[in-house]
XYZ file of C-alpha atoms in Angstrom:
504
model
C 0.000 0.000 0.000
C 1.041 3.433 -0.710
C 2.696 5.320 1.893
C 1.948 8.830 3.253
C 2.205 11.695 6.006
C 0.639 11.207 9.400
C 0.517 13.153 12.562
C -0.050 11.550 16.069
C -0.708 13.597 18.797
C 0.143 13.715 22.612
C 0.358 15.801 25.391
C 3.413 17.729 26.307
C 6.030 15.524 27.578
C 5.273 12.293 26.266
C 6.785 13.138 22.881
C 9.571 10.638 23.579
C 7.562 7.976 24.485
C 4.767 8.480 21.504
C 8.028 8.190 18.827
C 9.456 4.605 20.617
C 5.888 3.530 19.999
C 5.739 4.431 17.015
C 9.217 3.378 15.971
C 8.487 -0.328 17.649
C 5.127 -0.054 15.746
C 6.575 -0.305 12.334
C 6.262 3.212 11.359
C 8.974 4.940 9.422
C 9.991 8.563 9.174
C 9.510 9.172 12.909
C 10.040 12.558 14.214
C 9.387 14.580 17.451
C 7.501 17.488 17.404
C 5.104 19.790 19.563
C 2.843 17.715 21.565
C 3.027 15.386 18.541
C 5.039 12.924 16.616
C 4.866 13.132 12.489
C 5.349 9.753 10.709
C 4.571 7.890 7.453
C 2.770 4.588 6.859
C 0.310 3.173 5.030
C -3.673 2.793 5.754
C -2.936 -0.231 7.604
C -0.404 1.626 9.913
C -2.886 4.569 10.207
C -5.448 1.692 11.050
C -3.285 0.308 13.828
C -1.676 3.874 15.471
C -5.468 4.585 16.138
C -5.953 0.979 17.433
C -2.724 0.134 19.331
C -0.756 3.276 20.462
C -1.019 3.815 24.126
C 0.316 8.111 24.338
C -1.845 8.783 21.403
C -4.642 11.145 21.543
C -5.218 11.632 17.936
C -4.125 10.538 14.556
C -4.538 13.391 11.227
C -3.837 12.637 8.225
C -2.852 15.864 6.320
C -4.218 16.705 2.947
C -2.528 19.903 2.452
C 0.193 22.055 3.865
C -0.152 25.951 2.977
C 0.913 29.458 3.201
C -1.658 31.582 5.133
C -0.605 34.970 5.951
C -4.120 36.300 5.952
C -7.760 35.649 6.287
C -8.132 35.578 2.458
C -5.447 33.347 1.699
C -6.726 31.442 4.223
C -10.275 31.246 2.486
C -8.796 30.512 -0.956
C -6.293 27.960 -0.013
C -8.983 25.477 1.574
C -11.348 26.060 -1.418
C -8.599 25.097 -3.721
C -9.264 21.595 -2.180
C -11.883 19.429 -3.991
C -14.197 18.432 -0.835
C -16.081 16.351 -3.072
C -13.646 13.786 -2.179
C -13.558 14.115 0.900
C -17.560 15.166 1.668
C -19.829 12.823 0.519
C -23.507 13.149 -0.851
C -25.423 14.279 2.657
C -22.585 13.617 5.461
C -21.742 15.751 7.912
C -18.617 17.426 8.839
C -16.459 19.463 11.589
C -13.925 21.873 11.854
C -11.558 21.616 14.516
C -8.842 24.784 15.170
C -5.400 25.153 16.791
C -3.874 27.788 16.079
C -0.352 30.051 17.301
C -0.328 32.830 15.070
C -0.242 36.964 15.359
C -2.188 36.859 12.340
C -4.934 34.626 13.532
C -5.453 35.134 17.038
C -8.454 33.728 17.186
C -9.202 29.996 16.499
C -13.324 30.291 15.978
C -12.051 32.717 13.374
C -10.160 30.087 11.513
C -12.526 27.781 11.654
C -15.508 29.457 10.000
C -12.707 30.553 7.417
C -12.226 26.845 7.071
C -15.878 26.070 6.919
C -16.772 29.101 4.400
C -14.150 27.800 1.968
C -15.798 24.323 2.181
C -19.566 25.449 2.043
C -18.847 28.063 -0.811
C -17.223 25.278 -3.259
C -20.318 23.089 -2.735
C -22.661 26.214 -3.546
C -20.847 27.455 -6.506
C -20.694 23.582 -7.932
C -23.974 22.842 -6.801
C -25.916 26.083 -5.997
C -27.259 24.359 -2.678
C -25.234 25.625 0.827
C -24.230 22.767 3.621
C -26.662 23.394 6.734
C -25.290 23.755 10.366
C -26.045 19.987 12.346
C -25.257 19.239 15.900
C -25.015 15.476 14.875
C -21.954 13.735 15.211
C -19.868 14.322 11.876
C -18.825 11.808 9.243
C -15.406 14.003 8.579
C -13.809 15.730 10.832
C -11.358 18.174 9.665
C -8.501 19.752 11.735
C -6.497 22.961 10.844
C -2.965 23.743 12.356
C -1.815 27.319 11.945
C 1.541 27.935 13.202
C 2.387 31.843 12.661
C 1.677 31.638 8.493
C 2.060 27.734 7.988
C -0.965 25.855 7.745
C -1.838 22.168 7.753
C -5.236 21.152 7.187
C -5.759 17.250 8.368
C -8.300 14.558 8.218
C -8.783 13.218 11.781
C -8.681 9.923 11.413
C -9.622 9.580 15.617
C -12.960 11.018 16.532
C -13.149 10.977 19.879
C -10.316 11.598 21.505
C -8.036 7.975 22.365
C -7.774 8.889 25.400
C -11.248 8.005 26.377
C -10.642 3.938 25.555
C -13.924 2.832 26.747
C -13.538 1.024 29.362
C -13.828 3.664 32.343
C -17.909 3.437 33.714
C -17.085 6.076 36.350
C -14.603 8.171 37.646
C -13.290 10.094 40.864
C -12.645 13.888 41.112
C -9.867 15.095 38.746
C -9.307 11.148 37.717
C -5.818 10.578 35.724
C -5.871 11.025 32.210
C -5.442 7.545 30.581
C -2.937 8.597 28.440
C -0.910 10.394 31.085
C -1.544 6.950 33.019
C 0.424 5.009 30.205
C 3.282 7.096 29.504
C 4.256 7.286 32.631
C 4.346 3.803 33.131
C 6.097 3.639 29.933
C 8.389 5.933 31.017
C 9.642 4.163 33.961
C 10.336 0.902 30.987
C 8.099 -1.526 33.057
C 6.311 -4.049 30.778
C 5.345 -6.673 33.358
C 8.882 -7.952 34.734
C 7.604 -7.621 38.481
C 4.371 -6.604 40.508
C 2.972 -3.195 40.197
C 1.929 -1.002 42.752
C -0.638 2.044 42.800
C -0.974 2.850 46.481
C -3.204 5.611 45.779
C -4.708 4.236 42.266
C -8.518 6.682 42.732
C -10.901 5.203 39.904
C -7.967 2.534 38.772
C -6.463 4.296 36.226
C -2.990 3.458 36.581
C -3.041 -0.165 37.453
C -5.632 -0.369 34.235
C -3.461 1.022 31.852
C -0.350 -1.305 33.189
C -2.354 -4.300 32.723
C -3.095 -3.401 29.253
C 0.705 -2.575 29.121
C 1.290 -6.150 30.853
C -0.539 -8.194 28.596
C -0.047 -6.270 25.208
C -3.550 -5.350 24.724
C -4.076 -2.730 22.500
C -6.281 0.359 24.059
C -8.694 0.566 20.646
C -10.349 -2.906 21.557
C -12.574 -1.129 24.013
C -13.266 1.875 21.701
C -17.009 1.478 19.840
C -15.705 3.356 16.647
C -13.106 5.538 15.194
C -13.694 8.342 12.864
C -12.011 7.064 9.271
C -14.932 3.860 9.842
C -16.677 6.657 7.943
C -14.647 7.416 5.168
C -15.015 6.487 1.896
C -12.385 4.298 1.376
C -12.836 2.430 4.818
C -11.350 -0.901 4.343
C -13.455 -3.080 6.625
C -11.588 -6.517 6.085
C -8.527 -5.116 7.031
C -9.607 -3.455 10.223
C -11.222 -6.668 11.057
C -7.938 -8.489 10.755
C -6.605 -5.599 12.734
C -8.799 -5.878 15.438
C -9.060 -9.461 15.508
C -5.808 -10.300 16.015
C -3.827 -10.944 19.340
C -0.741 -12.854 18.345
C 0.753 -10.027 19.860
C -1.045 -10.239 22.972
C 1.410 -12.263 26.227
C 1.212 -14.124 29.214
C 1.652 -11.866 32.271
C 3.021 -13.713 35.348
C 2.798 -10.727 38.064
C 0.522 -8.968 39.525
C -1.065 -5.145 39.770
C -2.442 -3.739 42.981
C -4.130 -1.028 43.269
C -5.151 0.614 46.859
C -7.045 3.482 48.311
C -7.820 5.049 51.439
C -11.191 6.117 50.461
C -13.529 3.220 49.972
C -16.376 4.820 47.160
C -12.457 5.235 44.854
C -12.303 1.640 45.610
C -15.217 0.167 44.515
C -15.177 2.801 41.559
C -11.127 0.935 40.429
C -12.917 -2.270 40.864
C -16.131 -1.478 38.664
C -13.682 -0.335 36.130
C -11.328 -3.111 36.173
C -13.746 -5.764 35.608
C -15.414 -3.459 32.789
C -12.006 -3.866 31.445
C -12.051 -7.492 31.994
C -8.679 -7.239 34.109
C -9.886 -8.273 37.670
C -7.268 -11.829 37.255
C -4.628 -9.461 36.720
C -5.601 -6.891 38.590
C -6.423 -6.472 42.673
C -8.071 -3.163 44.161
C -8.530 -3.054 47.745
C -8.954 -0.307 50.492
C -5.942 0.447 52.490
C -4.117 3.442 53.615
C -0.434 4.155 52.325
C 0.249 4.763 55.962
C -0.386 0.900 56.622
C 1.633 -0.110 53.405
C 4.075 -2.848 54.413
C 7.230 -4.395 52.206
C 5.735 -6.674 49.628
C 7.366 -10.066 49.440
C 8.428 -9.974 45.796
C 10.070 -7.472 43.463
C 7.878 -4.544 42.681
C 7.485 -1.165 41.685
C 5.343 1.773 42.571
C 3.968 3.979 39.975
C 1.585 6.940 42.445
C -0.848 10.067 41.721
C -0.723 11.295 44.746
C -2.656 14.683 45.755
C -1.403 17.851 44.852
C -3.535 20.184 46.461
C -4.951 21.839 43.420
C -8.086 19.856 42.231
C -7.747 17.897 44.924
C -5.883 17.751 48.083
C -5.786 16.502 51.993
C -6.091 17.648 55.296
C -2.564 18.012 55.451
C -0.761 17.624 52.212
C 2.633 18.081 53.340
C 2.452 15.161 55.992
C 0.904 13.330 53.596
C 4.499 13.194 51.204
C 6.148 13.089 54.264
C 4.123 9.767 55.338
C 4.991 8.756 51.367
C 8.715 9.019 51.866
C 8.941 7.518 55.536
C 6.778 4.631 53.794
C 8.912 4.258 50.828
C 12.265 4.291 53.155
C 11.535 1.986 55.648
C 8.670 -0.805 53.469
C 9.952 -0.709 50.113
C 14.022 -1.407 50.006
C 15.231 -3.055 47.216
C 12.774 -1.791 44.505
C 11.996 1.811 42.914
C 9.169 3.761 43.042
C 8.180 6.656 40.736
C 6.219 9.704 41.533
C 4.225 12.319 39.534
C 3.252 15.744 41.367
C 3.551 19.381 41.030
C 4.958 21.286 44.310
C 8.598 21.372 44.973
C 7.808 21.512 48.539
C 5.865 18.582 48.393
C 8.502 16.722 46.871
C 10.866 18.345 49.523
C 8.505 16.457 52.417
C 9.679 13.007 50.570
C 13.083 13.311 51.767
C 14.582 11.072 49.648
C 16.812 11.626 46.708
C 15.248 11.428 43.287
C 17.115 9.023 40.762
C 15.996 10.933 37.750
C 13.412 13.998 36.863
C 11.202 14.124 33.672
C 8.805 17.005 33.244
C 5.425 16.385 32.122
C 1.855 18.017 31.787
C -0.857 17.345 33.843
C -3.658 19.142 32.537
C -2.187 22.524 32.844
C -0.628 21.835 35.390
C 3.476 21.750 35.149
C 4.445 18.288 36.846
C 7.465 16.212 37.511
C 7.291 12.314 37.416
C 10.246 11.649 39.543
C 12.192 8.385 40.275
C 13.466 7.100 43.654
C 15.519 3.918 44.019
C 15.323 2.338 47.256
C 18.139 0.817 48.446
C 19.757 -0.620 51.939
C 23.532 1.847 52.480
C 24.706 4.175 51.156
C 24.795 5.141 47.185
C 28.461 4.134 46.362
C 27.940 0.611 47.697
C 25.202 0.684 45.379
C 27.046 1.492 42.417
C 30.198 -0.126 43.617
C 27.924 -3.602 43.547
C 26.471 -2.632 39.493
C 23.445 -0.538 40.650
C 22.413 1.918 38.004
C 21.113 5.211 39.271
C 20.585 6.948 36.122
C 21.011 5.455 32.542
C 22.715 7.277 29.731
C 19.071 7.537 27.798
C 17.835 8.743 30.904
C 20.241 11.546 31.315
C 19.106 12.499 27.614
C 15.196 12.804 28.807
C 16.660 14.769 31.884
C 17.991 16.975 29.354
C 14.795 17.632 27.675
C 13.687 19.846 30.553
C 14.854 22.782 28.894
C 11.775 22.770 26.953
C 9.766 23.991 30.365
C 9.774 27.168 32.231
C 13.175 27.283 34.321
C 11.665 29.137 37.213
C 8.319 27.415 38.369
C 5.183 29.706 39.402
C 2.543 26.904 41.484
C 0.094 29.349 40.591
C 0.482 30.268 37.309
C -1.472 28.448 34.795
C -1.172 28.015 31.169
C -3.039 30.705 28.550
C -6.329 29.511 27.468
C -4.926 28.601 24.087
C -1.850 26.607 25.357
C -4.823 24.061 27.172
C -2.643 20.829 27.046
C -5.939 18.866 26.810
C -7.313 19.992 23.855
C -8.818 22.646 25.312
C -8.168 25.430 22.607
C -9.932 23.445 20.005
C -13.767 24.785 18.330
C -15.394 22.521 16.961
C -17.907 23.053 15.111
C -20.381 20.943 12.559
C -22.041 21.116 9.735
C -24.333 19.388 7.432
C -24.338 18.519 3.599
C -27.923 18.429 2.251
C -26.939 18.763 -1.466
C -26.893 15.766 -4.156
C -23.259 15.419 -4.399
C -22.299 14.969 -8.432
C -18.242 14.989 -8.039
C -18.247 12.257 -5.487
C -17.275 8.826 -5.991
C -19.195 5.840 -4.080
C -21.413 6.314 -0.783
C -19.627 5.846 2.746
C -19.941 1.943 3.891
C -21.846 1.422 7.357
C -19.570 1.196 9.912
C -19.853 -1.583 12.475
C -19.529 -0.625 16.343
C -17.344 -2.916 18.109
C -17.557 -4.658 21.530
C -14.447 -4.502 23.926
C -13.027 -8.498 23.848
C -13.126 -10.250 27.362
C -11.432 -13.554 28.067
C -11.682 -13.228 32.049
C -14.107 -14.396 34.766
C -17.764 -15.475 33.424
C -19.579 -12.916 36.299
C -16.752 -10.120 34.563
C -17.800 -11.136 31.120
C -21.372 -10.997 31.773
C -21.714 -8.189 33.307
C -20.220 -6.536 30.331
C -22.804 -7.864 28.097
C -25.076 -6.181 30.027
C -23.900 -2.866 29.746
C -23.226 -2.865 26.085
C -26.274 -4.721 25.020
C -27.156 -1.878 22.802
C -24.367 -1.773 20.388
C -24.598 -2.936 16.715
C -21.886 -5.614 16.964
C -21.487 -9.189 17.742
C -18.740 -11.028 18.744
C -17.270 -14.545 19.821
C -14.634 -14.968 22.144
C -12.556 -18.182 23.361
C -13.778 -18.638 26.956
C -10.257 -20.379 27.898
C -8.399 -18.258 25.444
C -5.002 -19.348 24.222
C -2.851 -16.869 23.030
C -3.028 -16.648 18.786
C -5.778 -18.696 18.967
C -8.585 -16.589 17.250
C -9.488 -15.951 14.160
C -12.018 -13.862 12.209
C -14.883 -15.869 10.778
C -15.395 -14.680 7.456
C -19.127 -16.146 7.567
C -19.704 -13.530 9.426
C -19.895 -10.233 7.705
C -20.499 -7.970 11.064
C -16.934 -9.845 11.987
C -16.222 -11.553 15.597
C -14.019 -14.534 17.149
C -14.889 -17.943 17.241
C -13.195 -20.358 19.869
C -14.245 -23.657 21.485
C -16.528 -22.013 23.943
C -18.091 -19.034 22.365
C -19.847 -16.693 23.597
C -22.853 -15.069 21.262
C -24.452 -11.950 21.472
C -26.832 -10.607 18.566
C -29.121 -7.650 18.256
């Protein structure tokens, strides 16, 4: 299949992590940007970055770069595009705007530009003007303006991938699931040992490691992804795609995830099981304060409070309990911890291995390392103990790319929103008979997440996706590699020894 230009984006700081995904994904061309990562592949590869990536938020597929120094060249550069590719006899589209320009200052601005180019073509071809809908587009468009440089995609998403599908509720100012995974990327655990969340809220942390663990991809809980609709959808290679889990792996640890507060409990468990984790995957209530040295090798991966969103009677005791815990019930293993004060961090009292500086929200954090270990630091070394890597020392080095002198209470501008918050969208609807365009968009079928754990897990699952379009079979004692996509079928599913049937 041909090859061409892609853009997968992240939030600030997981840059790194988003291009060794990519890279170990098969995709070539890789290169570190902005909050995103460009790369070529094919459809397949575009297929699969939507499907499999973990620090992904969204996947666009440019379809033209441009020159935009004003609102007019602005207007006639999109119109130079032939939408009737693109837009298809009565779909629906949106425009979607980010934008870092003295020209444009204002990103609704650019997007009815955007739209007005689009809506214009159609009336002068036609004589029949695209209607405003508040349905859920078919195309969603996204324009980049950086100063005068333009780059008008095709999101190839939807939804953002952060949301994988799996999450039924949440606790206040829950961990972004994207966050969740590059930080546990970061720290390069795949499953070697047991992992710890001693403060894991709604779960989202020792979630995302199982996925990690096993080699799940994140898109098999996701009910659809926006190029389903496009024209040239290939369904039987998304089904292969999906269907497949050679890649998947046995995972012969554990995750446990604990909580003080009982209601964050039971919302980690509902999740986990919605996820179809709960055999790899223990939540229980328990205070850090009680945490005692677990019998195997292990690491810690912890959210804790930062007094912002959400805090504690007394935050400061609270890290100071962490690093009195983490001394004295955790030698011999490392655990890693993302906040935002420096005098929180100061209340750990230990040492940090390594620093990496990452977004939360808006919120400038660090996700710092601490390696516990029994004497002092050169007996360490002096016996083959690593501290810091020379890769690691390179993603130390990256913190130039923050704010040298940290302000707890500044915040970001509106428009540098790290979670997408400086994006308009806005949608629109084609009523005209379209003449230019080729065929009609194929009906895309909504998915069911696949679940290979405990029957009362499985069924309870069933339940709460009863109303979507798509069956599916699944191996109730599933062996790794073992499925395959019954081409009787048309809506697609798995077939095993023991299957498990839904239908409409």
């Amino acid at each position: 299949m041909q090859e061409f230009e892609l853009i997968a984006k992240t939030f600030m700081g997981l840059e790194q992590v988003l291009a060794k995904e990519l890279t170990k994904l098969g995709a070539n061309n890789v290169q570190i940007g902005r909050r995103m990562v460009s790369f070529t592949g094919d459809k397949e590869m575009m297929y699969r970055a939507n499907f499999q990536l973990h620090t992904a938020i969204r996947i666009l597929k440019p379809i033209a770069h441009f020159k935009a120094r004003s609102a007019e060249d602005m207007y006639e550069e999109v119109k130079k595009i032939d939408w009737s590719e693109y837009i298809l006899e009565g779909k629906t589209f949106s425009v979607d705007s980010v934008v870092y320009s003295e020209e444009f200052t204002n990103s609704r601005f650019v997007t009815y530009k955007v739209k007005d180019a689009i809506v214009d073509q159609f009336r002068d071809r036609t004589g029949s003007r695209p209607n405003i809908s508040v349905s859920n587009p078919d195309i969603r468009l996204n324009i980049h303006v950086a100063e005068d440089n333009a780059t008008l995609s095709l999101d190839s998403s939807g939804e953002s991938l952060h949301r994988r599908g799996y999450r039924q509720e949440s606790v206040e100012a829950p961990l972004n699931e994207v966050l969740a995974a590059g930080m546990i990327l970061m720290t390069g655990w795949e499953g070697e040992t047991d992992f710890i969340d001693p403060m894991c809220g709604s779960g989202t942390l020792p979630v995302e490691a199982a996925l990690i663990a096993r080699n799940i991809s994140p898109g098999v809980f996701r009910k659809e992804f926006a190029f389903e609709k496009w024209p040239d959808f290939d369904q039987e290679l998304f089904d292969m795609i999906y269907n497949d889990d050679s890649q998947e792996r046995e995972f012969t640890h554990h995750i446990y995830g604990y909580d003080a507060d009982m209601k964050a409990v039971n919302t980690a468990r509902m999740n986990v099981a919605a996820a179809g984790l709960s055999r790899d995957v223990t939540i229980a209530q328990q205070d850090f304060k009680d945490f005692t040295q677990p019998e195997g090798k292990s690491i810690i991966v912890m959210n804790p409070p930062y007094g912002e969103r959400i805090s504690t009677p007394n935050l400061l005791a609270t890290y100071k309990m962490i690093g009195e815990r983490l001394k004295h019930q955790f030698m011999g293993n490392e655990a890693w911890i993302l906040s935002y004060r420096e005098e929180c961090f100061r209340q750990i009292g230990l040492k940090p291995s390594i620093k990496i500086p990452v977004y939360n929200g808006s919120l400038e954090c660090e996700f710092r390392r601490y390696q516990m270990f029994d004497g002092k630091m050169s007996s360490f070394r002096h016996e083959g103990g690593v501290v810091k890597t020379e890769e690691e020392k390179k993603e130390m080095a990256q913190k130039h790319r923050f704010r040298k002198e940290r302000d707890f209470k500044k915040r970001l501008e509106e428009n540098e929103e790290n979670a997408e918050a400086d994006i308009r969208s806005f949608t629109f609807h084609s009523l005209e008979h379209n003449k230019f365009g080729g065929g009609k968009f194929r009906d895309s079928h909504e998915r069911r997440p696949r679940f290979d754990r405990d029957d009362d897990s499985r069924r309870r699952s069933f339940k709460r996706i009863d109303d979507r379009k798509r069956s599916f079979r699944r191996d109730d004692d599933r062996k790794f590699g073992g499925r395959r996509f019954d081409k009787s079928n048309k809506r697609g599913g798995f077939r095993g020894k023991n299957t498990y049937r839904h239908e409409d």
